């Protein structure tokens, strides 16, 4: 250590008298150094940013590739018990194809496919491309709560019900994927912590599947279009916390599945966002 300090000391003590001789030179070289420092700083930020984005892409494709491969282990169960209504390539038997307008079997496949299409394996398709994590959680709930396959179907085909062994195998596949995607979101998609962004993310995760991008359960739709949403009848910017969209989630009526209920923080973020929008509006001339 000593040996490093000695030459440094000599350098510094030599540099000072020269610099003090001519103040204008000093000023000039100082501003150059500042510029250089600034360039180095920007360069470093750009490099860090580049690496961050590269890592993000790499981690995403790793998660996808792993999940796609491990899904093979349970694809048999899914093919057997879910494909009748959740596979774009499954052709319905003749009794399901006749009179499509009023045929309940046809309707089940149509609605089932909109909600979830397993035909291309992981990542799964669904109307409006909701976030995968939202789809995965809904599959998890459908399996643990035995709400799928629908009752009308298992009444006729009792052997298509999900049993304990199916559940275990599906959870063994789905839980690690949900965990990895959650970590990914936290690490790579949580930079913007502003209230509007976080609130939108909550809605995206918890509502889009049924109310955005072509999904219109209960005629509540186009949640992705903020301007339209704020002007519509579900939002009341005079009394933000009386907005139907807010009261319906605050009362726990939406999302319909209690397992997906918003956390206290998520609820607060949505309210904060509406209050923010109300303030913006009141400031307008
Ligand atoms: C006989 C048809 C049928 C079968 C078989 C079936 N489903 Fe469904 N599924 C539906 C229908 C219809 C919907 C749409 C319900 C709606 O729109 O309210 C749906 C919706 C879903 C949803 C979305 C729910 C939500 O909250 O958005 C999930 C997840 C799901 N099914 C999983 C499964 C799984 C897993 C299996 C196999 C174990 C399965 N389904 C088997 C008919 C079926
Ligand atoms: C699994 C699908 C699903 C999810 C997820 C979901 N909803 Fe709904 N939503 C429905 C259905 C079905 C209806 C219509 C039936 C009803 O009113 O109970 C509905 C109706 C609504 C309505 C209209 C009620 C009315 O009376 O006009 C609002 C507003 C709403 N949902 C808000 C939300 C919000 C906000 C979220 C997310 C926090 C959400 N929903 C998540 C299925 C869903």
XYZ file of N, CA and C and ligand atoms in Angstrom, residues 78 81-86 107-109 111-112 115-116 118 135 138-139 142-143 148-150 153 160 162 170 209-210 217 260, ligand 1:
136
model
N -53.213 -32.725 -19.313
C -53.912 -31.603 -19.939
C -54.626 -32.067 -21.216
N -57.695 -34.158 -20.129
C -58.777 -33.595 -19.332
C -59.175 -32.169 -19.702
N -58.383 -31.508 -20.519
C -58.692 -30.103 -20.812
C -58.855 -29.815 -22.306
N -58.271 -30.656 -23.147
C -58.223 -30.336 -24.569
C -59.599 -30.188 -25.230
N -60.616 -30.909 -24.724
C -61.934 -30.824 -25.374
C -62.368 -29.379 -25.534
N -62.017 -28.537 -24.589
C -62.457 -27.131 -24.659
C -61.311 -26.129 -24.747
N -60.074 -26.586 -24.564
C -58.960 -25.623 -24.525
C -57.848 -25.946 -25.511
N -70.537 -24.092 -27.502
C -70.338 -22.858 -26.734
C -69.209 -23.033 -25.695
N -69.182 -24.203 -25.049
C -68.121 -24.459 -24.066
C -66.749 -24.385 -24.703
N -66.655 -24.988 -25.913
C -65.345 -24.955 -26.553
C -64.981 -23.531 -26.958
N -66.008 -20.635 -25.623
C -65.644 -19.819 -24.457
C -64.348 -20.313 -23.820
N -64.221 -21.632 -23.776
C -63.010 -22.213 -23.187
C -61.770 -21.764 -23.945
N -60.721 -18.241 -23.219
C -60.101 -18.093 -21.898
C -58.691 -18.667 -21.881
N -58.473 -19.743 -22.652
C -57.192 -20.438 -22.543
C -57.042 -21.442 -23.677
N -54.361 -24.307 -25.019
C -53.137 -25.060 -24.724
C -52.437 -25.560 -25.995
N -52.554 -16.070 -16.202
C -53.127 -17.315 -16.711
C -52.711 -18.500 -15.835
N -54.595 -18.612 -12.694
C -55.990 -19.042 -12.860
C -56.059 -20.549 -13.105
N -55.045 -21.104 -13.775
C -55.019 -22.566 -13.953
C -54.834 -23.238 -12.605
N -58.037 -23.126 -10.758
C -59.037 -24.016 -11.355
C -58.766 -25.464 -10.946
N -57.485 -25.798 -10.815
C -57.117 -27.168 -10.474
C -57.325 -27.438 -8.972
N -62.460 -26.733 -12.732
C -62.283 -27.210 -14.103
C -61.904 -28.680 -14.064
N -62.250 -29.469 -15.066
C -63.194 -29.148 -16.135
C -64.576 -28.806 -15.567
N -65.342 -28.061 -16.351
C -66.651 -27.620 -15.867
C -67.543 -28.822 -15.518
N -69.504 -31.110 -17.865
C -68.661 -32.061 -18.601
C -68.321 -33.274 -17.711
N -62.872 -37.695 -16.185
C -62.093 -36.529 -16.611
C -61.863 -35.543 -15.469
N -60.279 -33.865 -12.208
C -58.902 -33.779 -11.714
C -58.830 -34.556 -10.397
N -49.541 -31.260 -11.521
C -49.703 -29.924 -12.129
C -49.048 -28.857 -11.246
N -57.538 -10.334 -18.013
C -57.969 -11.625 -18.533
C -59.458 -11.633 -18.873
N -60.230 -10.852 -18.147
C -61.675 -10.862 -18.368
C -62.233 -9.527 -18.869
N -66.279 -9.566 -20.130
C -67.186 -10.165 -19.153
C -68.029 -9.064 -18.500
N -57.880 -14.627 -5.927
C -57.181 -13.601 -6.697
C -57.412 -12.201 -6.132
C -66.044 -29.032 -21.342
C -65.269 -27.892 -21.545
C -64.091 -27.607 -20.637
C -63.100 -28.465 -20.227
C -62.929 -29.928 -20.529
C -62.173 -27.654 -19.450
N -62.602 -26.347 -19.420
Fe -61.624 -24.777 -18.636
N -63.063 -23.507 -19.312
C -64.198 -23.888 -19.995
C -65.005 -22.721 -20.287
C -66.325 -22.729 -21.007
C -64.300 -21.618 -19.752
C -64.697 -20.140 -19.814
C -65.538 -19.815 -18.638
C -66.035 -18.409 -18.728
O -65.866 -17.772 -19.760
O -66.628 -17.986 -17.734
C -63.097 -22.148 -19.150
C -62.150 -21.356 -18.529
C -60.996 -21.858 -17.977
C -59.994 -21.044 -17.332
C -60.028 -19.534 -17.177
C -60.707 -19.168 -15.924
C -60.450 -17.741 -15.564
O -60.552 -17.454 -14.384
O -60.140 -16.925 -16.446
C -59.021 -21.889 -16.900
C -57.759 -21.518 -16.170
C -59.390 -23.226 -17.274
N -60.604 -23.172 -17.922
C -58.642 -24.348 -17.020
C -58.990 -25.627 -17.383
C -58.188 -26.783 -17.126
C -56.845 -26.757 -16.425
C -58.845 -27.852 -17.636
C -58.450 -29.279 -17.589
C -58.110 -29.806 -16.325
C -60.093 -27.346 -18.215
N -60.154 -26.002 -18.030
C -61.035 -28.144 -18.839
C -64.523 -25.160 -20.391
C -63.757 -26.287 -20.136
